[in-house]
PDB file of C-alpha atoms and ligand atoms in Angstrom:
ATOM      1  CA  MET A 154     116.949  89.869  64.279  1.00 34.00           C
ATOM      2  CA  GLY A 155     116.857  88.049  67.645  1.00 35.00           C
ATOM      3  CA  ALA A 156     113.760  87.020  69.554  1.00 36.00           C
ATOM      4  CA  ILE A 157     113.965  89.857  72.035  1.00 38.00           C
ATOM      5  CA  GLN A 158     114.366  92.531  69.332  1.00 36.00           C
ATOM      6  CA  SER A 159     111.403  91.340  67.270  1.00 35.00           C
ATOM      7  CA  HIS A 160     109.375  91.181  70.466  1.00 38.00           C
ATOM      8  CA  LEU A 161     110.419  94.733  71.302  1.00 43.00           C
ATOM      9  CA  LEU A 162     109.344  96.052  67.932  1.00 40.00           C
ATOM     10  CA  ARG A 163     105.828  94.672  68.133  1.00 42.00           C
ATOM     11  CA  GLY A 164     104.380  96.849  70.794  1.00 45.00           C
ATOM     12  CA  TRP A 165     102.055  99.222  72.452  1.00 45.00           C
ATOM     13  CA  ILE A 166     103.728 102.386  71.217  1.00 44.00           C
ATOM     14  CA  PHE A 167     102.500 102.101  67.685  1.00 43.00           C
ATOM     15  CA  THR A 168      98.914 102.408  68.810  1.00 45.00           C
ATOM     16  CA  LYS A 169      99.207 105.863  70.335  1.00 47.00           C
ATOM     17  CA  ASN A 170     100.168 109.403  69.454  1.00 52.00           C
ATOM     18  CA  ILE A 171     103.498 109.158  71.179  1.00 54.00           C
ATOM     19  CA  SER A 172     104.029 112.895  71.605  1.00 59.00           C
ATOM     20  CA  THR A 173     101.246 112.988  74.201  1.00 75.00           C
ATOM     21  CA  MET A 174     102.632 110.204  76.352  1.00 88.00           C
ATOM     22  CA  ILE A 175     103.695 110.994  79.911  1.00 93.00           C
ATOM     23  CA  ASN A 176     106.167 108.647  81.537  1.00 95.00           C
ATOM     24  CA  ILE A 177     106.851 109.337  85.189  1.00 97.00           C
ATOM     25  CA  VAL A 178     109.464 107.535  87.241  1.00 98.00           C
ATOM     26  CA  LEU A 179     108.273 107.685  90.848  1.00 98.00           C
ATOM     27  CA  PHE A 180     111.330 107.066  92.959  1.00 98.00           C
ATOM     28  CA  GLY A 181     112.084 106.996  96.663  1.00 98.00           C
ATOM     29  CA  PRO A 182     112.917 104.685  99.564  1.00 98.00           C
ATOM     30  CA  PRO A 183     110.530 101.972 100.749  1.00 98.00           C
ATOM     31  CA  GLY A 184     107.737 103.629 102.704  1.00 97.00           C
ATOM     32  CA  SER A 185     108.041 106.973 100.921  1.00 98.00           C
ATOM     33  CA  GLY A 186     104.493 106.719  99.545  1.00 97.00           C
ATOM     34  CA  LYS A 187     105.149 105.690  95.922  1.00 97.00           C
ATOM     35  CA  GLY A 188     102.233 103.238  95.817  1.00 96.00           C
ATOM     36  CA  THR A 189      99.758 105.647  97.401  1.00 97.00           C
ATOM     37  CA  GLN A 190     100.727 108.540  95.149  1.00 98.00           C
ATOM     38  CA  SER A 191     100.791 106.281  92.061  1.00 97.00           C
ATOM     39  CA  GLU A 192      97.112 105.442  92.570  1.00 97.00           C
ATOM     40  CA  LYS A 193      96.173 109.118  92.602  1.00 97.00           C
ATOM     41  CA  LEU A 194      98.375 109.966  89.622  1.00 96.00           C
ATOM     42  CA  ILE A 195      96.929 107.155  87.532  1.00 94.00           C
ATOM     43  CA  GLU A 196      93.453 108.479  88.147  1.00 94.00           C
ATOM     44  CA  LYS A 197      94.333 112.080  87.373  1.00 95.00           C
ATOM     45  CA  TYR A 198      96.514 111.561  84.283  1.00 93.00           C
ATOM     46  CA  GLY A 199      95.041 108.290  82.933  1.00 91.00           C
ATOM     47  CA  LEU A 200      98.334 106.425  83.096  1.00 92.00           C
ATOM     48  CA  ASN A 201      99.183 102.770  83.446  1.00 93.00           C
ATOM     49  CA  HIS A 202     100.769 101.655  86.668  1.00 94.00           C
ATOM     50  CA  LEU A 203     103.914  99.587  86.404  1.00 96.00           C
ATOM     51  CA  SER A 204     105.001  98.549  89.902  1.00 97.00           C
ATOM     52  CA  THR A 205     107.791  95.982  89.795  1.00 98.00           C
ATOM     53  CA  GLY A 206     107.166  95.167  93.485  1.00 97.00           C
ATOM     54  CA  ASP A 207     103.482  94.376  92.770  1.00 97.00           C
ATOM     55  CA  ILE A 208     104.339  92.258  89.715  1.00 97.00           C
ATOM     56  CA  LEU A 209     106.983  90.344  91.660  1.00 98.00           C
ATOM     57  CA  ARG A 210     104.590  89.707  94.576  1.00 97.00           C
ATOM     58  CA  SER A 211     102.029  88.338  92.137  1.00 97.00           C
ATOM     59  CA  GLU A 212     104.674  86.079  90.509  1.00 97.00           C
ATOM     60  CA  LEU A 213     105.584  84.867  93.979  1.00 97.00           C
ATOM     61  CA  ALA A 214     101.950  84.225  94.979  1.00 96.00           C
ATOM     62  CA  ASN A 215     101.454  82.233  91.758  1.00 97.00           C
ATOM     63  CA  SER A 216     104.691  80.281  92.278  1.00 97.00           C
ATOM     64  CA  THR A 217     105.906  81.025  88.756  1.00 97.00           C
ATOM     65  CA  PRO A 218     109.570  80.260  87.910  1.00 97.00           C
ATOM     66  CA  LEU A 219     110.356  83.977  88.314  1.00 97.00           C
ATOM     67  CA  GLY A 220     108.439  84.114  91.615  1.00 97.00           C
ATOM     68  CA  LYS A 221     110.367  81.121  92.943  1.00 97.00           C
ATOM     69  CA  LYS A 222     113.664  82.716  91.941  1.00 97.00           C
ATOM     70  CA  ALA A 223     112.744  86.151  93.341  1.00 98.00           C
ATOM     71  CA  LYS A 224     111.446  84.837  96.665  1.00 97.00           C
ATOM     72  CA  ALA A 225     114.757  84.604  98.537  1.00 97.00           C
ATOM     73  CA  PHE A 226     115.856  88.079  97.387  1.00 98.00           C
ATOM     74  CA  MET A 227     112.532  89.641  98.378  1.00 97.00           C
ATOM     75  CA  ASN A 228     112.408  87.884 101.744  1.00 96.00           C
ATOM     76  CA  ARG A 229     115.799  89.370 102.605  1.00 97.00           C
ATOM     77  CA  GLY A 230     114.911  92.797 101.213  1.00 97.00           C
ATOM     78  CA  ASP A 231     117.602  92.521  98.526  1.00 98.00           C
ATOM     79  CA  LEU A 232     117.113  93.490  94.899  1.00 98.00           C
ATOM     80  CA  VAL A 233     116.033  90.822  92.423  1.00 98.00           C
ATOM     81  CA  PRO A 234     118.742  90.527  89.698  1.00 98.00           C
ATOM     82  CA  ASP A 235     118.549  93.163  86.940  1.00 98.00           C
ATOM     83  CA  LYS A 236     118.270  90.592  84.151  1.00 98.00           C
ATOM     84  CA  ASP A 237     115.101  89.064  85.612  1.00 98.00           C
ATOM     85  CA  VAL A 238     113.482  92.394  86.440  1.00 98.00           C
ATOM     86  CA  ILE A 239     114.256  93.840  83.002  1.00 98.00           C
ATOM     87  CA  GLU A 240     112.799  90.808  81.194  1.00 96.00           C
ATOM     88  CA  MET A 241     109.682  91.092  83.344  1.00 97.00           C
ATOM     89  CA  VAL A 242     109.323  94.809  82.537  1.00 96.00           C
ATOM     90  CA  ILE A 243     109.694  94.178  78.784  1.00 94.00           C
ATOM     91  CA  ASN A 244     106.845  91.658  78.914  1.00 92.00           C
ATOM     92  CA  LYS A 245     104.684  94.000  80.931  1.00 91.00           C
ATOM     93  CA  LEU A 246     105.254  97.043  78.723  1.00 88.00           C
ATOM     94  CA  ASP A 247     104.485  95.075  75.583  1.00 81.00           C
ATOM     95  CA  SER A 248     101.256  93.763  77.069  1.00 82.00           C
ATOM     96  CA  TYR A 249      99.685  97.261  77.037  1.00 77.00           C
ATOM     97  CA  GLU A 250      98.017  98.022  73.735  1.00 67.00           C
ATOM     98  CA  ASP A 251      96.703 101.457  74.553  1.00 67.00           C
ATOM     99  CA  ALA A 252      98.926 103.513  76.791  1.00 69.00           C
ATOM    100  CA  ASN A 253      98.769 107.226  77.598  1.00 84.00           C
ATOM    101  CA  GLY A 254     102.002 106.635  79.402  1.00 92.00           C
ATOM    102  CA  PHE A 255     103.271 105.006  82.544  1.00 94.00           C
ATOM    103  CA  ILE A 256     103.965 105.538  86.177  1.00 96.00           C
ATOM    104  CA  PHE A 257     107.081 103.517  86.864  1.00 97.00           C
ATOM    105  CA  ASP A 258     106.795 102.708  90.571  1.00 98.00           C
ATOM    106  CA  GLY A 259     109.865 101.079  92.109  1.00 97.00           C
ATOM    107  CA  PHE A 260     111.613 100.880  88.725  1.00 98.00           C
ATOM    108  CA  PRO A 261     114.369 101.621  87.787  1.00 98.00           C
ATOM    109  CA  ARG A 262     116.190 100.768  91.005  1.00 98.00           C
ATOM    110  CA  THR A 263     119.721 100.442  89.591  1.00 98.00           C
ATOM    111  CA  GLN A 264     121.690 102.333  86.974  1.00 97.00           C
ATOM    112  CA  GLU A 265     121.561  99.217  84.777  1.00 98.00           C
ATOM    113  CA  GLN A 266     117.752  99.290  84.910  1.00 98.00           C
ATOM    114  CA  ALA A 267     117.768 103.042  84.188  1.00 98.00           C
ATOM    115  CA  ARG A 268     119.973 102.510  81.117  1.00 98.00           C
ATOM    116  CA  PHE A 269     117.676  99.744  79.911  1.00 97.00           C
ATOM    117  CA  LEU A 270     114.589 101.957  80.289  1.00 97.00           C
ATOM    118  CA  ARG A 271     116.221 104.796  78.378  1.00 97.00           C
ATOM    119  CA  HIS A 272     117.118 102.490  75.475  1.00 96.00           C
ATOM    120  CA  HIS A 273     113.746 100.793  75.471  1.00 94.00           C
ATOM    121  CA  LEU A 274     111.912 104.126  75.287  1.00 92.00           C
ATOM    122  CA  THR A 275     114.362 105.796  72.892  1.00 93.00           C
ATOM    123  CA  ASP A 276     113.922 102.892  70.440  1.00 91.00           C
ATOM    124  CA  ARG A 277     110.265 103.897  70.352  1.00 87.00           C
ATOM    125  CA  ASP A 278     110.851 107.647  70.158  1.00 88.00           C
ATOM    126  CA  LEU A 279     109.730 107.959  73.754  1.00 90.00           C
ATOM    127  CA  ARG A 280     111.334 109.300  76.891  1.00 94.00           C
ATOM    128  CA  VAL A 281     110.932 109.637  80.632  1.00 97.00           C
ATOM    129  CA  THR A 282     109.110 112.926  81.243  1.00 96.00           C
ATOM    130  CA  LEU A 283     110.186 113.336  84.856  1.00 97.00           C
ATOM    131  CA  MET A 284     111.840 111.437  87.670  1.00 98.00           C
ATOM    132  CA  ILE A 285     110.304 112.366  91.002  1.00 98.00           C
ATOM    133  CA  ARG A 286     112.007 111.368  94.233  1.00 98.00           C
ATOM    134  CA  LEU A 287     109.907 111.404  97.396  1.00 98.00           C
ATOM    135  CA  GLU A 288     112.071 112.460 100.335  1.00 98.00           C
ATOM    136  CA  VAL A 289     111.126 111.128 103.768  1.00 98.00           C
ATOM    137  CA  ALA A 290     113.194 110.921 106.989  1.00 98.00           C
ATOM    138  CA  HIS A 291     114.509 107.496 108.042  1.00 98.00           C
ATOM    139  CA  GLU A 292     112.475 107.247 111.294  1.00 97.00           C
ATOM    140  CA  GLU A 293     109.287 108.144 109.435  1.00 97.00           C
ATOM    141  CA  LEU A 294     109.938 105.439 106.816  1.00 98.00           C
ATOM    142  CA  VAL A 295     110.415 102.804 109.510  1.00 98.00           C
ATOM    143  CA  LYS A 296     107.278 103.963 111.330  1.00 97.00           C
ATOM    144  CA  ARG A 297     105.150 103.840 108.162  1.00 97.00           C
ATOM    145  CA  LEU A 298     106.443 100.423 107.083  1.00 97.00           C
ATOM    146  CA  LEU A 299     105.915  98.845 110.522  1.00 97.00           C
ATOM    147  CA  LEU A 300     102.362 100.181 110.511  1.00 97.00           C
ATOM    148  CA  ARG A 301     101.765  98.817 107.000  1.00 96.00           C
ATOM    149  CA  GLY A 302     103.159  95.449 108.105  1.00 96.00           C
ATOM    150  CA  GLU A 303     100.645  95.334 110.954  1.00 96.00           C
ATOM    151  CA  LYS A 304      97.767  96.295 108.677  1.00 95.00           C
ATOM    152  CA  THR A 305      98.523  94.181 105.611  1.00 94.00           C
ATOM    153  CA  GLY A 306     100.680  91.361 106.934  1.00 93.00           C
ATOM    154  CA  ARG A 307     103.300  92.112 104.272  1.00 93.00           C
ATOM    155  CA  THR A 308     106.158  89.906 105.440  1.00 92.00           C
ATOM    156  CA  ASP A 309     109.015  92.186 104.346  1.00 95.00           C
ATOM    157  CA  ASP A 310     107.601  95.005 106.511  1.00 95.00           C
ATOM    158  CA  GLU A 311     109.505  93.616 109.490  1.00 95.00           C
ATOM    159  CA  ILE A 312     112.191  95.645 111.259  1.00 97.00           C
ATOM    160  CA  SER A 313     115.407  93.846 110.199  1.00 96.00           C
ATOM    161  CA  ILE A 314     114.183  93.494 106.592  1.00 97.00           C
ATOM    162  CA  ILE A 315     113.020  97.127 106.572  1.00 97.00           C
ATOM    163  CA  GLU A 316     116.483  98.280 107.653  1.00 97.00           C
ATOM    164  CA  ASN A 317     118.095  96.170 104.923  1.00 98.00           C
ATOM    165  CA  ARG A 318     115.695  97.540 102.285  1.00 98.00           C
ATOM    166  CA  ILE A 319     116.567 101.093 103.268  1.00 98.00           C
ATOM    167  CA  ASP A 320     120.321 100.266 103.152  1.00 98.00           C
ATOM    168  CA  VAL A 321     119.908  98.640  99.739  1.00 98.00           C
ATOM    169  CA  TYR A 322     118.041 101.728  98.570  1.00 98.00           C
ATOM    170  CA  LEU A 323     120.827 104.040  99.761  1.00 98.00           C
ATOM    171  CA  GLN A 324     123.633 101.953  98.303  1.00 98.00           C
ATOM    172  CA  GLN A 325     122.198 100.553  95.076  1.00 97.00           C
ATOM    173  CA  SER A 326     119.282 102.776  94.104  1.00 98.00           C
ATOM    174  CA  GLU A 327     120.394 106.284  95.039  1.00 97.00           C
ATOM    175  CA  PRO A 328     122.854 106.405  92.078  1.00 97.00           C
ATOM    176  CA  VAL A 329     119.782 106.384  89.809  1.00 98.00           C
ATOM    177  CA  VAL A 330     119.168 109.993  90.938  1.00 98.00           C
ATOM    178  CA  GLU A 331     122.450 111.036  89.323  1.00 98.00           C
ATOM    179  CA  PHE A 332     121.420 109.327  86.084  1.00 98.00           C
ATOM    180  CA  TYR A 333     118.276 111.466  85.789  1.00 98.00           C
ATOM    181  CA  GLU A 334     119.904 114.577  87.229  1.00 98.00           C
ATOM    182  CA  LYS A 335     122.346 114.567  84.297  1.00 97.00           C
ATOM    183  CA  MET A 336     119.360 114.511  81.935  1.00 96.00           C
ATOM    184  CA  ARG A 337     117.671 117.353  83.881  1.00 97.00           C
ATOM    185  CA  LYS A 338     114.676 115.197  84.649  1.00 97.00           C
ATOM    186  CA  TYR A 339     115.121 114.858  88.401  1.00 98.00           C
ATOM    187  CA  VAL A 340     112.758 116.642  90.794  1.00 98.00           C
ATOM    188  CA  PRO A 341     112.936 116.103  94.584  1.00 98.00           C
ATOM    189  CA  ILE A 342     109.611 116.397  96.411  1.00 98.00           C
ATOM    190  CA  ILE A 343     109.116 116.544 100.176  1.00 98.00           C
ATOM    191  CA  GLY A 344     107.263 113.332 101.009  1.00 97.00           C
ATOM    192  CA  ALA A 345     106.107 114.473 104.467  1.00 96.00           C
ATOM    193  CA  GLY A 346     102.671 115.936 105.234  1.00 95.00           C
ATOM    194  CA  THR A 347      99.220 114.766 104.203  1.00 97.00           C
ATOM    195  CA  ILE A 348      98.685 112.520 101.181  1.00 97.00           C
ATOM    196  CA  ASP A 349      96.887 115.398  99.444  1.00 98.00           C
ATOM    197  CA  ASP A 350      99.685 117.902 100.193  1.00 98.00           C
ATOM    198  CA  ILE A 351     102.255 115.570  98.678  1.00 98.00           C
ATOM    199  CA  PHE A 352     100.001 114.847  95.699  1.00 98.00           C
ATOM    200  CA  TYR A 353      99.603 118.585  95.076  1.00 98.00           C
ATOM    201  CA  ARG A 354     103.386 119.062  95.021  1.00 98.00           C
ATOM    202  CA  ILE A 355     103.841 116.155  92.606  1.00 98.00           C
ATOM    203  CA  CYS A 356     101.118 117.456  90.258  1.00 97.00           C
ATOM    204  CA  GLN A 357     102.704 120.911  90.229  1.00 97.00           C
ATOM    205  CA  ALA A 358     106.006 119.370  89.153  1.00 97.00           C
ATOM    206  CA  ILE A 359     104.350 117.287  86.422  1.00 96.00           C
ATOM    207  CA  ASP A 360     102.144 120.112  85.116  1.00 95.00           C
ATOM    208  CA  ALA A 361     105.160 122.399  84.872  1.00 94.00           C
ATOM    209  CA  ARG A 362     106.791 119.839  82.567  1.00 91.00           C
ATOM    210  CA  ILE A 363     103.949 118.823  80.222  1.00 87.00           C
TER     211      ILE A 363
HETATM  212  P1  AMP B 793     108.550  97.239  96.594  1.00 51.72           P
HETATM  213  O1  AMP B 793     107.123  96.774  96.671  1.00 51.72           O
HETATM  214  O2  AMP B 793     108.772  98.195  95.466  1.00 51.72           O
HETATM  215  O3  AMP B 793     109.047  97.747  97.910  1.00 51.72           O
HETATM  216  O4  AMP B 793     109.424  95.952  96.235  1.00 51.72           O
HETATM  217  C1  AMP B 793     109.443  94.810  97.076  1.00 51.72           C
HETATM  218  C2  AMP B 793     110.660  93.951  96.747  1.00 51.72           C
HETATM  219  O5  AMP B 793     110.614  93.533  95.376  1.00 51.72           O
HETATM  220  C3  AMP B 793     112.000  94.675  96.876  1.00 51.72           C
HETATM  221  O6  AMP B 793     112.489  94.658  98.217  1.00 51.72           O
HETATM  222  C4  AMP B 793     112.875  93.857  95.927  1.00 51.72           C
HETATM  223  O7  AMP B 793     113.245  92.627  96.519  1.00 51.72           O
HETATM  224  C5  AMP B 793     111.913  93.538  94.788  1.00 51.72           C
HETATM  225  N1  AMP B 793     111.931  94.572  93.724  1.00 51.72           N
HETATM  226  C6  AMP B 793     110.923  95.427  93.400  1.00 51.72           C
HETATM  227  N2  AMP B 793     111.262  96.218  92.386  1.00 51.72           N
HETATM  228  C7  AMP B 793     112.531  95.866  92.042  1.00 51.72           C
HETATM  229  C8  AMP B 793     113.451  96.332  91.060  1.00 51.72           C
HETATM  230  N3  AMP B 793     113.138  97.340  90.226  1.00 51.72           N
HETATM  231  N4  AMP B 793     114.670  95.729  91.001  1.00 51.72           N
HETATM  232  C9  AMP B 793     114.983  94.721  91.832  1.00 51.72           C
HETATM  233  N5  AMP B 793     114.171  94.240  92.783  1.00 51.72           N
HETATM  234  C10 AMP B 793     112.947  94.793  92.896  1.00 51.72           C
END
């Protein structure tokens, strides 16, 4: 058995009654509110937050080998290669000893990542409960991201990079919807309105499924 397999078998899932786990993929373009809604969902359902964007930003801030490699991709608003992101997610998932389940925020972003997640969970008798896509109009996304850039200084919240991130989302990430649609796990949610309105809609979708 190879190093990765033995690593995969030693993990968080054996510590929990797996039938009660909720695994939500929160999907949508940049600026659709995934981070904001994740925070509320974690609190309500007691889930762990796995945001690949947050992990990558922390790798970058700490100048790790992965951070150094990811930097150029992130600065352009392009996707970091699947191989690197998948390895990072494996490490993160296995670092949780006691999980009620996960909110996957910003992951999977390609069909390759979606296939990996399905295999990784299936190997552990687990599955994605629901894939929720937040739908927000293009102009609203740009407006929100520019505002966030002003507030937080996040360097990729700059107009030309924003436009590229939205293009990358449409071209490379949208096919992930089809992946979950085939498995009848896909639920579109209107991502406009107040934070609480959107949260209510998401909770209704989750509660109908668990
Ligand atoms: P986010 O915070 O989710 O908007 O992600 C910020 C940046 O991190 C993206 O523009 C990508 O460069 C990179 N990134 C985050 N998640 C992924 C992923 N699942 N696959 C590839 N790149 C990612």
